[in-house]
Every structure is written in C-alpha cells, then in structure tokens.
PDB file of C-alpha atoms in Angstrom:
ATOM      1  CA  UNK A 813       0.000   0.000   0.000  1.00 90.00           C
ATOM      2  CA  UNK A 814       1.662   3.192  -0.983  1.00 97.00           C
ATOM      3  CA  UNK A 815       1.116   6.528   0.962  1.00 98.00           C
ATOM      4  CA  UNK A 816       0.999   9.693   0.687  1.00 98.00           C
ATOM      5  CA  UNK A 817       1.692  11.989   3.761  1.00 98.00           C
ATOM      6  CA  UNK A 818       1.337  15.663   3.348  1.00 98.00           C
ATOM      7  CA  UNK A 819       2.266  18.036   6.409  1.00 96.00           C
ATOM      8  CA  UNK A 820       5.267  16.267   8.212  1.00 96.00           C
ATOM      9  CA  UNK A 821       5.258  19.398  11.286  1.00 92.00           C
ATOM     10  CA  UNK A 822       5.071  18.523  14.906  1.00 91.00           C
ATOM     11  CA  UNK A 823       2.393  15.686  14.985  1.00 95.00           C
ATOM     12  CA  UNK A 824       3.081  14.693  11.233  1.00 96.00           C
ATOM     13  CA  UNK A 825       6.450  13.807  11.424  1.00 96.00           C
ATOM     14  CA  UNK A 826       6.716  11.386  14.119  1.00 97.00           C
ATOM     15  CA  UNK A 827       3.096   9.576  12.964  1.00 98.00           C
ATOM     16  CA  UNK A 828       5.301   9.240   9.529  1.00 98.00           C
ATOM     17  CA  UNK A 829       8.051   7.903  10.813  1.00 98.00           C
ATOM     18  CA  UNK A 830       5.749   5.225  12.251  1.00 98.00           C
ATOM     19  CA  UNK A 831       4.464   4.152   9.293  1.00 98.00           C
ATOM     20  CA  UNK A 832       7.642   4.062   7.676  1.00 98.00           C
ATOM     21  CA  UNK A 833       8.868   1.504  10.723  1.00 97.00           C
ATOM     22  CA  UNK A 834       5.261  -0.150  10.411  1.00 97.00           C
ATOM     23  CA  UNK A 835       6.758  -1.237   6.584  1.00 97.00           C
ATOM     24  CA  UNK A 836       4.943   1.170   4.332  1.00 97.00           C
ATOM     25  CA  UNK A 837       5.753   2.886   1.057  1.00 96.00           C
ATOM     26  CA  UNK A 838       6.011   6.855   1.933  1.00 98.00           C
ATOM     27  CA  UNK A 839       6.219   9.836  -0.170  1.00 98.00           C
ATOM     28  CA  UNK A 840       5.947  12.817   1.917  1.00 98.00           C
ATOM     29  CA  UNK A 841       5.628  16.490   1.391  1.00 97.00           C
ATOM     30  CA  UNK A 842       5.860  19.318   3.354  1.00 95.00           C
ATOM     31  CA  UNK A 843       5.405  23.141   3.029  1.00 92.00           C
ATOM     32  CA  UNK A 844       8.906  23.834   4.677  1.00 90.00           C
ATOM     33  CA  UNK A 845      11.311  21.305   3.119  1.00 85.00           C
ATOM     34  CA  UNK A 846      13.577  21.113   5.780  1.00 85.00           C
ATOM     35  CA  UNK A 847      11.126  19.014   7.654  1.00 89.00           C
ATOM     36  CA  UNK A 848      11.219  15.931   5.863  1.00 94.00           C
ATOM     37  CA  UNK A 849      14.592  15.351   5.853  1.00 93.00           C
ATOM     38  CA  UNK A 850      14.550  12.813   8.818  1.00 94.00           C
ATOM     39  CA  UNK A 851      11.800  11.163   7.123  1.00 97.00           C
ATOM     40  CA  UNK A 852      13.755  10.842   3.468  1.00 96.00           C
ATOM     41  CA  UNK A 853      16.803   9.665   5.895  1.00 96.00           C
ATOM     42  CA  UNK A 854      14.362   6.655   7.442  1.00 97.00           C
ATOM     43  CA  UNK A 855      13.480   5.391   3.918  1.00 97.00           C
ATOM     44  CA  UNK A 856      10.675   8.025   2.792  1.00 97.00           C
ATOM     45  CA  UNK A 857      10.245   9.068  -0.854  1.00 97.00           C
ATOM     46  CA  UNK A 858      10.312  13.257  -1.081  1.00 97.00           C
ATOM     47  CA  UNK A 859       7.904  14.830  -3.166  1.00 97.00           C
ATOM     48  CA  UNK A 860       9.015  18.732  -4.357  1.00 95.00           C
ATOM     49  CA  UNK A 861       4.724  19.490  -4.672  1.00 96.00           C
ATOM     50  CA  UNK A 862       1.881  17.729  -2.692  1.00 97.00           C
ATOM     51  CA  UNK A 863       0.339  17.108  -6.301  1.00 97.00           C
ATOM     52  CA  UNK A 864       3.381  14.969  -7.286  1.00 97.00           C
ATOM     53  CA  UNK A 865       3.390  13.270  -4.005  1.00 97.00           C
ATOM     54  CA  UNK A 866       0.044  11.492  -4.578  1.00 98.00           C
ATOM     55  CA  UNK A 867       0.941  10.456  -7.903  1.00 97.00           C
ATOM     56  CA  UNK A 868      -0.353   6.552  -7.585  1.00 97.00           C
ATOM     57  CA  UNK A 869      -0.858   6.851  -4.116  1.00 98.00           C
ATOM     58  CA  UNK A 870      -3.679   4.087  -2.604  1.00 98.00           C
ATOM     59  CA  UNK A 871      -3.926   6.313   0.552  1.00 98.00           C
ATOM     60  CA  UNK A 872      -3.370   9.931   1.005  1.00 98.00           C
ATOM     61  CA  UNK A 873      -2.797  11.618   4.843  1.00 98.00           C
ATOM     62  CA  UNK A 874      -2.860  15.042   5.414  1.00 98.00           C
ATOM     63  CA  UNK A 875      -2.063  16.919   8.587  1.00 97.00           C
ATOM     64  CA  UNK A 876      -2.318  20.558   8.072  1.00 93.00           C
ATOM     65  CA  UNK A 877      -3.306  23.149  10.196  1.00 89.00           C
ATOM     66  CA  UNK A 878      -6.985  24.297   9.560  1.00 92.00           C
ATOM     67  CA  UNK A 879     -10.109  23.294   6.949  1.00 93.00           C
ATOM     68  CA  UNK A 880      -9.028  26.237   4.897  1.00 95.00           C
ATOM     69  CA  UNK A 881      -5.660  25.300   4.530  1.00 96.00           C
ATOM     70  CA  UNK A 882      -7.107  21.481   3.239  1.00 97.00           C
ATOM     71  CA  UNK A 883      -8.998  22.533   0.862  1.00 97.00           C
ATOM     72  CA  UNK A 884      -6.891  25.237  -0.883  1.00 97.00           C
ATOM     73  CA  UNK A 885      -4.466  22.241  -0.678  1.00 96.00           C
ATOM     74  CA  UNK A 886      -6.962  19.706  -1.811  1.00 97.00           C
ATOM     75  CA  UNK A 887      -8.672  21.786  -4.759  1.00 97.00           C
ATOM     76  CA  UNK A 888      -6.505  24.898  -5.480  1.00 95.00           C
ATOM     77  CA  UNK A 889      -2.794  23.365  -5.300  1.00 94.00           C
ATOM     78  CA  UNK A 890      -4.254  20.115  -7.514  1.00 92.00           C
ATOM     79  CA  UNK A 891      -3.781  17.641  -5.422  1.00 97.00           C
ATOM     80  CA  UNK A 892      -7.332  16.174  -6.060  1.00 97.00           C
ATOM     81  CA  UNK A 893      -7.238  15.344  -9.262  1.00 96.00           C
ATOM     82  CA  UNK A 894      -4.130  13.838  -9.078  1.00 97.00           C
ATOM     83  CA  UNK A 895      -5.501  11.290  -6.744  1.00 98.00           C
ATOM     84  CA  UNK A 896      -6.051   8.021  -8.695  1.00 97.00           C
ATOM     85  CA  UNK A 897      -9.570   7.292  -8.492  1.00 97.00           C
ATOM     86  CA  UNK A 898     -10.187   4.113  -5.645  1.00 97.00           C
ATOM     87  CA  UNK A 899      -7.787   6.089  -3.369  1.00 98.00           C
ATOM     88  CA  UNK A 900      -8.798   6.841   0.456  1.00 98.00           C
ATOM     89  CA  UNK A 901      -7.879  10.114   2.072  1.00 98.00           C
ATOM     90  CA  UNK A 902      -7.582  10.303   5.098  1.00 98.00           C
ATOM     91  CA  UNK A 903      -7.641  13.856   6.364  1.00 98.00           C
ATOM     92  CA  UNK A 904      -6.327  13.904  10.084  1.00 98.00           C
ATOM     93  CA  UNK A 905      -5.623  17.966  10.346  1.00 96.00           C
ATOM     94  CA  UNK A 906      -8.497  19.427  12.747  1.00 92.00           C
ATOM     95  CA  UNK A 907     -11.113  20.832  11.153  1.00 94.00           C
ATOM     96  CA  UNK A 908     -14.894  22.168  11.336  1.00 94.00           C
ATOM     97  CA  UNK A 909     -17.327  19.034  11.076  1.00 96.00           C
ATOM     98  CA  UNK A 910     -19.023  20.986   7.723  1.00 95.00           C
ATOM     99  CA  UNK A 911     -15.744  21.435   5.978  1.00 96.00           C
ATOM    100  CA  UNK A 912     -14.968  17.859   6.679  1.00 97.00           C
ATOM    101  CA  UNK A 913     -18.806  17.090   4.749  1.00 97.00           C
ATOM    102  CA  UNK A 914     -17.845  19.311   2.248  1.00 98.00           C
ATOM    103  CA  UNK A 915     -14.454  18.035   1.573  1.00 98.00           C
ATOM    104  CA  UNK A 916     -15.907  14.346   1.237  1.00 98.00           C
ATOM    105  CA  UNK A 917     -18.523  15.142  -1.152  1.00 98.00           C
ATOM    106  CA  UNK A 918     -16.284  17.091  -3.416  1.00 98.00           C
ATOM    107  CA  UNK A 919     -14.042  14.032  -3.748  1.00 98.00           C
ATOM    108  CA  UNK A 920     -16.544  11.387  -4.307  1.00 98.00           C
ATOM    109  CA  UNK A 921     -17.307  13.526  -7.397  1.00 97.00           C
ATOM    110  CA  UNK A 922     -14.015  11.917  -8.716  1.00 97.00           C
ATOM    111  CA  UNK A 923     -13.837   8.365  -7.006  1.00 98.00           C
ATOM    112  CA  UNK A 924     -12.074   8.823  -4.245  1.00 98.00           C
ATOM    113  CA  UNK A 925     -12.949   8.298  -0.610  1.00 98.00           C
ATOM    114  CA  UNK A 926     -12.657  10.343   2.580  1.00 98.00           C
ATOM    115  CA  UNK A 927     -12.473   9.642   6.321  1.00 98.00           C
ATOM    116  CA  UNK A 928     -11.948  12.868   8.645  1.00 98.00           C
ATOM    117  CA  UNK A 929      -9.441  11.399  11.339  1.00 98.00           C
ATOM    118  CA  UNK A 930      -8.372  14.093  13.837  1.00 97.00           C
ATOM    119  CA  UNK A 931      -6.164  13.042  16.696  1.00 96.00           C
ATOM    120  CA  UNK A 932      -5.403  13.800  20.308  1.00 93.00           C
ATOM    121  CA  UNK A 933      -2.565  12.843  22.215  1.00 90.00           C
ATOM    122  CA  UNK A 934       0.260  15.318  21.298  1.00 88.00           C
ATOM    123  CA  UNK A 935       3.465  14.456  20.449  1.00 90.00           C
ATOM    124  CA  UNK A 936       4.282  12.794  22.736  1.00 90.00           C
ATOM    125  CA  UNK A 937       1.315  10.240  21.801  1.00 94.00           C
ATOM    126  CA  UNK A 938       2.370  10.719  18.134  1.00 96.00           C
ATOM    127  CA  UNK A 939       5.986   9.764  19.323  1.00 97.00           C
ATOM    128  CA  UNK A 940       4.709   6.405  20.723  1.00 97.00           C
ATOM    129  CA  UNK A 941       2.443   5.522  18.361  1.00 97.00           C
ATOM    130  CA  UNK A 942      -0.549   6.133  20.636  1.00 97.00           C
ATOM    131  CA  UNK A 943      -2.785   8.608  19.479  1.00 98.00           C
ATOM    132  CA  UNK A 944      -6.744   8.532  19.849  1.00 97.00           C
ATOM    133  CA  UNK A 945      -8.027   8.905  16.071  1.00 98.00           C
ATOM    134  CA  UNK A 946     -11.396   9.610  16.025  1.00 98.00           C
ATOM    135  CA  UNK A 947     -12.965   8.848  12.316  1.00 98.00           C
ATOM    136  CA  UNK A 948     -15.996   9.798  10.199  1.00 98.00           C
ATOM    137  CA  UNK A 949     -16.382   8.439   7.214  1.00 98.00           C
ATOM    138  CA  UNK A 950     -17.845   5.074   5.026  1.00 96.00           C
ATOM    139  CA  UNK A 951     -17.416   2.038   7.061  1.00 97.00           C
ATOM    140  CA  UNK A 952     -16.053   0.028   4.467  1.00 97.00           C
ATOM    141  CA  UNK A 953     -13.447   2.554   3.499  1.00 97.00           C
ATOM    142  CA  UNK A 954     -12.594   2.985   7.522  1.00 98.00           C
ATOM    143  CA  UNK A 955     -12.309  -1.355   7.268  1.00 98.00           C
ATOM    144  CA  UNK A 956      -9.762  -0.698   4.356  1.00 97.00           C
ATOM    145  CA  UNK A 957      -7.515   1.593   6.247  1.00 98.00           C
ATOM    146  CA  UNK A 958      -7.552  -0.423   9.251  1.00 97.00           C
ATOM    147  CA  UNK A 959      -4.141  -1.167   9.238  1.00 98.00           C
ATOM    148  CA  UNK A 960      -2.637   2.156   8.661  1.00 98.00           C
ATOM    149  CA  UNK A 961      -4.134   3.491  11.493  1.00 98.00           C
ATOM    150  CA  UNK A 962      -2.717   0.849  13.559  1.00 98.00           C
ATOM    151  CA  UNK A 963       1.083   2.775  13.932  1.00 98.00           C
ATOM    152  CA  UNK A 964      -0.199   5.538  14.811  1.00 98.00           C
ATOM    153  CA  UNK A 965      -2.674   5.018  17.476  1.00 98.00           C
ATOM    154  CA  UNK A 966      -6.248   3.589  18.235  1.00 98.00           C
ATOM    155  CA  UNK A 967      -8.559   4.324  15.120  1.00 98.00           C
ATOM    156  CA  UNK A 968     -12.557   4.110  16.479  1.00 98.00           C
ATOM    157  CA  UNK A 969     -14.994   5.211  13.395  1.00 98.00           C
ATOM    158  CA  UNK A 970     -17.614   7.103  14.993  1.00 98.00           C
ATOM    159  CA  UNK A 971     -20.226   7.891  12.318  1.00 98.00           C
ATOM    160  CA  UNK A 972     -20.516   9.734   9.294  1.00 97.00           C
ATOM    161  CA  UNK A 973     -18.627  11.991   7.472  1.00 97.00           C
ATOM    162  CA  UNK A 974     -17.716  14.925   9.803  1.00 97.00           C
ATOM    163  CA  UNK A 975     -18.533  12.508  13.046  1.00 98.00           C
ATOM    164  CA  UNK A 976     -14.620  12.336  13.755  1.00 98.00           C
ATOM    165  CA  UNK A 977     -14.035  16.512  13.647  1.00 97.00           C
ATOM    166  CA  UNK A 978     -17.090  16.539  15.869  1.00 97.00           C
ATOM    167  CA  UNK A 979     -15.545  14.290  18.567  1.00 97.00           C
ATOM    168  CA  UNK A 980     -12.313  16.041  18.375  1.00 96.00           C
ATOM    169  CA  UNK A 981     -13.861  19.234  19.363  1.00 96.00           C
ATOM    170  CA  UNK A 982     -15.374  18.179  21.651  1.00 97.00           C
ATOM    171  CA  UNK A 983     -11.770  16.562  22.836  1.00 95.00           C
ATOM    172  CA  UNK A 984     -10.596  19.684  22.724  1.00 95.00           C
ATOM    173  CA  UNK A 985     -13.271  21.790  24.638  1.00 97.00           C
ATOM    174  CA  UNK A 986     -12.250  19.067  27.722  1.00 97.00           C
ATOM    175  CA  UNK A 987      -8.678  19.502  27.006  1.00 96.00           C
ATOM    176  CA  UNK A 988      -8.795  23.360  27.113  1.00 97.00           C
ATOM    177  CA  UNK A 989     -11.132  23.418  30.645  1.00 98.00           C
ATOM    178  CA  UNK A 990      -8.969  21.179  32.197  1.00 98.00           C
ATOM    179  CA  UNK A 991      -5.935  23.011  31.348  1.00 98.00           C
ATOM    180  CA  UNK A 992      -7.488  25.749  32.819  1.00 98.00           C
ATOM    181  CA  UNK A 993      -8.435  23.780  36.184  1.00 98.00           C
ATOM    182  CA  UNK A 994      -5.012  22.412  36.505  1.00 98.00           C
ATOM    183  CA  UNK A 995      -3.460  25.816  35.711  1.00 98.00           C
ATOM    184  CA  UNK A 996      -5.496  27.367  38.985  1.00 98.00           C
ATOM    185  CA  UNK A 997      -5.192  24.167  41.034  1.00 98.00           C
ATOM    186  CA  UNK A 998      -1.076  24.282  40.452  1.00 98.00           C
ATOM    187  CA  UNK A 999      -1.389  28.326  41.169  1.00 98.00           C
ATOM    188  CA  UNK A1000      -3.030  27.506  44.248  1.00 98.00           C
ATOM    189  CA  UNK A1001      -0.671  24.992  45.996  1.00 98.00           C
ATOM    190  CA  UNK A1002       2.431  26.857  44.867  1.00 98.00           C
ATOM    191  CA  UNK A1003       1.237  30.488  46.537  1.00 98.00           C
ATOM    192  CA  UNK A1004       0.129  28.529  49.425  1.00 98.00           C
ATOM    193  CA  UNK A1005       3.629  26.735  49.601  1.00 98.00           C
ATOM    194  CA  UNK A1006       2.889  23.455  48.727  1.00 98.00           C
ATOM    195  CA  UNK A1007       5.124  21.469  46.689  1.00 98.00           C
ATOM    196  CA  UNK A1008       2.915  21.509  43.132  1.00 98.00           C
ATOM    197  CA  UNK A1009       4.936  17.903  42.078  1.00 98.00           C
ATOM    198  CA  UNK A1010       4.047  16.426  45.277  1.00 98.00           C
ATOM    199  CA  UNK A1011       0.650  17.620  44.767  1.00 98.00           C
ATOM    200  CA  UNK A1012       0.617  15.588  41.567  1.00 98.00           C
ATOM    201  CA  UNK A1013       1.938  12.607  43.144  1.00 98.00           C
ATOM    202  CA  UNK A1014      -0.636  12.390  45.356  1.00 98.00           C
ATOM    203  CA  UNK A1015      -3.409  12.769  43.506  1.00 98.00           C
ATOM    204  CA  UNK A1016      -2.154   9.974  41.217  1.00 97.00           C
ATOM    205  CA  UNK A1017      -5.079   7.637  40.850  1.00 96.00           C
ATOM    206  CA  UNK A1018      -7.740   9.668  42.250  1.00 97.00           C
ATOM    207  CA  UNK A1019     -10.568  11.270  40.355  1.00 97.00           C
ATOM    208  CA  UNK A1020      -8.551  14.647  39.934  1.00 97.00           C
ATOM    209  CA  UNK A1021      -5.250  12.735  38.150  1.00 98.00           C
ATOM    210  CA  UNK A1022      -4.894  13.057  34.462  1.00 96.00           C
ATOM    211  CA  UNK A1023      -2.046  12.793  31.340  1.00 94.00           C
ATOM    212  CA  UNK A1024      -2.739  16.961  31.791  1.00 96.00           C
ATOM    213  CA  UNK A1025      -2.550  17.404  35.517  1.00 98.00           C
ATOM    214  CA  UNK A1026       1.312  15.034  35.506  1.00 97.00           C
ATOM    215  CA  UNK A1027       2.088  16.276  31.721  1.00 95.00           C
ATOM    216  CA  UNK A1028       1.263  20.088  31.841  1.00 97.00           C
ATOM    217  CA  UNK A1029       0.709  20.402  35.267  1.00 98.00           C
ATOM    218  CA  UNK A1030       5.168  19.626  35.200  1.00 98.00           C
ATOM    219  CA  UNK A1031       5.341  22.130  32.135  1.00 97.00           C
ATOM    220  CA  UNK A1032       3.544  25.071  34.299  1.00 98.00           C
ATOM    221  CA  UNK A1033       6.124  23.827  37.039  1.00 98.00           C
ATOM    222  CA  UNK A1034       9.066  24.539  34.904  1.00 97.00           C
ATOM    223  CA  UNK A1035       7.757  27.008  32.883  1.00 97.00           C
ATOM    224  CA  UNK A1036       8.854  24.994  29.845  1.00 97.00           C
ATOM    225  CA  UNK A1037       6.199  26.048  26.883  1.00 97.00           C
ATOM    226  CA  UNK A1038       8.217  24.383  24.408  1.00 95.00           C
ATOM    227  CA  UNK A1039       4.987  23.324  21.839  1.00 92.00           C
ATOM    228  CA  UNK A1040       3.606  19.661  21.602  1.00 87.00           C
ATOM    229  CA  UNK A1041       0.118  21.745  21.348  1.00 88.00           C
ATOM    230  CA  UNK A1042       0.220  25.187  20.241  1.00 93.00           C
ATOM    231  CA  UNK A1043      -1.983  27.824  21.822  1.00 97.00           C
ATOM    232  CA  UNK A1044      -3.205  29.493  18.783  1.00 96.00           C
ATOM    233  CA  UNK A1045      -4.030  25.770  17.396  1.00 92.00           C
ATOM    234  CA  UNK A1046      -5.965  25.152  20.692  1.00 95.00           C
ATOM    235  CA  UNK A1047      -7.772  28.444  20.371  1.00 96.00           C
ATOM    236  CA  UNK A1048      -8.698  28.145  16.970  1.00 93.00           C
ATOM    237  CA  UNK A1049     -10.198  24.200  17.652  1.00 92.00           C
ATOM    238  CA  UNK A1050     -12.215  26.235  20.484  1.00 96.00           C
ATOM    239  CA  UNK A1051     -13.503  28.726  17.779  1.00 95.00           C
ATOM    240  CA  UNK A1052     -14.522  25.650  16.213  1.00 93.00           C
ATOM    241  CA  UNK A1053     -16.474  24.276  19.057  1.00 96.00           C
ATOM    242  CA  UNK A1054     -18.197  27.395  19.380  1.00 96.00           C
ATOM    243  CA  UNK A1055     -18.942  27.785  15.819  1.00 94.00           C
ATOM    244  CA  UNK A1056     -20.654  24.606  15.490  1.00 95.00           C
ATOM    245  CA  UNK A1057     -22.887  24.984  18.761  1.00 96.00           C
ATOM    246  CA  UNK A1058     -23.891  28.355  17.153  1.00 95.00           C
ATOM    247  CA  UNK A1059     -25.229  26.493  14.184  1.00 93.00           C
ATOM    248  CA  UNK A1060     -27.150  23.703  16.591  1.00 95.00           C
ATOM    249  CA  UNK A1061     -28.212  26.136  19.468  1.00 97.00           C
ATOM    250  CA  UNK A1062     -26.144  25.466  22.113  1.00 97.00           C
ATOM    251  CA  UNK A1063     -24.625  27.561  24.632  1.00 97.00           C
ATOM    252  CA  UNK A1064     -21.320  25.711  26.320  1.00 97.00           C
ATOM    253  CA  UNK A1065     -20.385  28.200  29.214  1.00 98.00           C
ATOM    254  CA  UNK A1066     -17.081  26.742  30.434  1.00 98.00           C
ATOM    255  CA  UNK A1067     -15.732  26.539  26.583  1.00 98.00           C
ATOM    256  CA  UNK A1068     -16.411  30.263  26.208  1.00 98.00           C
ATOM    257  CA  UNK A1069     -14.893  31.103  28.948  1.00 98.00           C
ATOM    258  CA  UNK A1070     -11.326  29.105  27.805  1.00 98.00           C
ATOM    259  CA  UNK A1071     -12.203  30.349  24.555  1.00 98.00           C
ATOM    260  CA  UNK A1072     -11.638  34.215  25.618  1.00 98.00           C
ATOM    261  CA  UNK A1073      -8.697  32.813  28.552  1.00 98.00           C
ATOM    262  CA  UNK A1074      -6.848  31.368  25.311  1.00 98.00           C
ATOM    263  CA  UNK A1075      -7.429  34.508  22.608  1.00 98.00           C
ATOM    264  CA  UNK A1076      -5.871  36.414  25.807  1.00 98.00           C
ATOM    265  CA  UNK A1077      -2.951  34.038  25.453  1.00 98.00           C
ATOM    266  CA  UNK A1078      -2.687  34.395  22.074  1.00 98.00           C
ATOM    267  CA  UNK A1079      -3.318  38.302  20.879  1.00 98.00           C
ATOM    268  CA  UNK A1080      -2.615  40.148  23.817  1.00 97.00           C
ATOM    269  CA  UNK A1081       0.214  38.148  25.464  1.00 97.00           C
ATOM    270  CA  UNK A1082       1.490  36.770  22.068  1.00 97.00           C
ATOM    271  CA  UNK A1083       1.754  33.406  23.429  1.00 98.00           C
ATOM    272  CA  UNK A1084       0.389  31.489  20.157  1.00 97.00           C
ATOM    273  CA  UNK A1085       3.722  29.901  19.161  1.00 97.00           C
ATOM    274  CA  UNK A1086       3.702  28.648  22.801  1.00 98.00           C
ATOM    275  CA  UNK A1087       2.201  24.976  24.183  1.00 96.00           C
ATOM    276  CA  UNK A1088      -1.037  24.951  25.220  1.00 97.00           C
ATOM    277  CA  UNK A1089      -0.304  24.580  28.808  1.00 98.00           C
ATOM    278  CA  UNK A1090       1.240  28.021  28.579  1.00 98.00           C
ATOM    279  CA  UNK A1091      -2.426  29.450  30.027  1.00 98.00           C
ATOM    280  CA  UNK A1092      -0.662  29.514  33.491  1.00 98.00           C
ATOM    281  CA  UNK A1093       1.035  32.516  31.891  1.00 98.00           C
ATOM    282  CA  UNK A1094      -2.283  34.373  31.297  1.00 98.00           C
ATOM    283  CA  UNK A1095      -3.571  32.771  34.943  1.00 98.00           C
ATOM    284  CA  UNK A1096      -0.006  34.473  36.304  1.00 98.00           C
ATOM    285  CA  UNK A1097      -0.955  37.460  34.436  1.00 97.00           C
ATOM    286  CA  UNK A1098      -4.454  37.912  35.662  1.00 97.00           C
ATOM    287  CA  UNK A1099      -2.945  37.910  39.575  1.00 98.00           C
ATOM    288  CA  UNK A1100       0.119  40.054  38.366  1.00 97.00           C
ATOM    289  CA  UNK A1101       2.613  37.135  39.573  1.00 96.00           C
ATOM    290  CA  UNK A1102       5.666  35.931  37.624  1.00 86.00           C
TER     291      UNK A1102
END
C-alpha cells in the first residue's frame, strides 16, 4: 500500500516515521522542506509538490493546520485530481465538522474516498504511536484503512462523514477546561507553599489525576512552553467548538470562557507559538505574579 503523507510538522512527522517503521511505502511532502529530511533519511520518498506526491498513491494523509488550509491544498494546489480514483484520504488535520462534509462530497465527485481522522494525544502520543483517532467516514473505506491506522494510534470510526471533527472538538473543549483547572489548582498549591509535584503525586489515581494534571501540570512547574500543542491551534479548535454549537443552538459556558482565557494568550500576550499549557502565563498574568 503506498502513501501519501502531506504536512510532516510537529504531529506529522513522528506519525510518519511510524508508518515508515510499520513497513509502508512513503512519499511525503511538506510546506517547509527542511522538515522531511529525517523522514527521506528513514526510507521516505520526497515529493518537491503535494500534487506529485500522490501520484499513484492508494492512501493519502494530510495533517495541516486548519479546513481552509485542506482545501486550498486539496482543490486549489491540484492535489485532487491527481488522486487516482479508488484512493482513500484520510484527512487527520483538525477541522470544522461541515468542511470535513464538504471536503468528502467534493471528492466522491471523482472516485475517491474520505475519512476525517483528527487526533489527540500530542506528540508525545504521536511519538509512541498512541494517538486517539477519532474517524468519520464510510465504514467500508474505515475497514480498508484499518491497518494504517494501527502505527499511529487507536482508530474508532464514529459515524458519518464529519462525526470524527465533531468528537475532536469536543476533545478539545475538555482539554482546554482542564488546562485551565489544573493551571489554577497548580497556582493555588504553589502560593500557598505546597510542593505543586508532590501535589501531583498524590493525587495519582484519584478522580482529579490526568495525562494533563502530571504532563502540563510539570510544564507550568518549569515554565517549559516548548509546543507539543500550540496555543493558537488550541484556540482556533475552540472557535470551532463554538462555531458549530452556534449552528445547533447550544450555549457551552465553560468553553467560552477558555475560549476568551486562550485569545488572551494568544493576541494580547502573544503566546500562540507557545504549548497549550502556557495558560498559566495568562492565569499568572491575571494575579500580576511571575
């Protein structure tokens, strides 16, 4: 099975590599060259345009930052209709559930399948081959993909076209309010002098533990923002959220409220390039602590 993967950045890479160790035929592109030269190094085929990278591909990934950036990619660069007709893509960049919808139709016009597979897990999931993919999509084409999910992490096809992109904002609307809840909690045992890594430790295991209270809530410790997540990424999946609960009538309070935390993050305290868990600045900021 010969693949195509187009965005090789921070979670691209690393999935990559893990098909090319899983045994698979890779060409990959990427919009900054320099970042696929680990990949060409581990066996991977380099494309100089993510039209000729697709070029008799059976399956074609793309990680990319937002649904505009997929389909300008998709339908402007002319990457569809280089896609042989039979092929599966699988778009795994995070994008609005209607965009996904609109994306599949447009490219069963010309044969070609689509399942919208957004992750969670971060690098560091990416890294170990343990990401959460949530999928939307045709249940036959999800059952022919099977196996190239199986690298990266824990494929789990959810419904429909635009059923994956729905789950993964709603991962990301629990992602952002518990960021914000372990931000405050670690704020709150460090001005009151308790150790905030012994307050991880002993929550391990209770109802309060999570991968963001012992992963970010050491990264607000250190105040090491190095990205796995980046904030503007986060706020722009919470834009998301908030867009689609406009369109079915929903009001989510707590997600507005990380929504407006995070655009303070990102605008006024330029913090967009940073990791997610970089809200204890803004939290730091609001009490006028360092």
């Amino acid at each position: 099975m010969k693949i195509a993967f187009l965005g090789t950045g921070l979670m691209g890479a690393p999935m990559a590599l893990n098909l090319i160790k899983a045994g698979f035929s890779l060409t990959v592109w990427n919009r900054s060259p320099g970042k696929t030269a680990a990949l060409e190094k581990a066996g991977a085929s380099v494309a100089e345009t993510p039209a000729a990278a697709v070029i008799g591909a059976d399956v074609v990934i793309t990680m990319i930052s937002d649904g505009p950036a997929v389909a300008d990619l998709l339908f402007t660069q002319g990457v569809a209709e280089k896609i042989p007709a039979g092929a599966i893509v699988i778009d795994m960049s995070s994008i609005k559930p209607g965009e996904a919808r609109d994306h599949a139709g447009r490219l069963a016009e010309i044969g070609v399948s689509h399942i919208d597979a957004p992750v969670s897990g971060g690098t560091r999931g990416a890294e170990a081959g343990r990401l959460a993919i949530m999928a939307g999509g045709d249940e036959a084409a999800f059952a022919r993909v099977a196996t190239v999910f199986e690298p990266m992490g824990n494929a789990i096809l959810l419904g429909p076209s635009g059923s994956g992109q729905l789950a993964k904002l709603a991962n990301q609307a629990i992602v952002a309010i518990t960021i914000g809840a372990v931000a405050e909690a670690t704020l709150l045992v460090r001005e009151g002098g308790v150790d905030p890594a012994r307050f991880r430790a002993v929550l391990q295991g209770g109802f309060a533990d999570s991968v963001i209270l012992q992963q970010h809530g050491a990264r607000m410790q250190s105040g090491d923002f190095t990205p796995g997540g980046r904030s503007a990424f986060q706020l722009k999946d919470l834009e998301n959220v908030l867009a689609e609960c406009r369109v079915m009538g929903l009001s989510l309070p707590l997600t507005m409220l990380q929504r407006d935390r995070f655009a303070d993050l990102v605008i006024r305290l330029e913090g967009g390039d940073l990791d997610h868990s970089a809200l204890f600045l803004e939290l730091l900021d609001c009490n006028n602590l360092s």
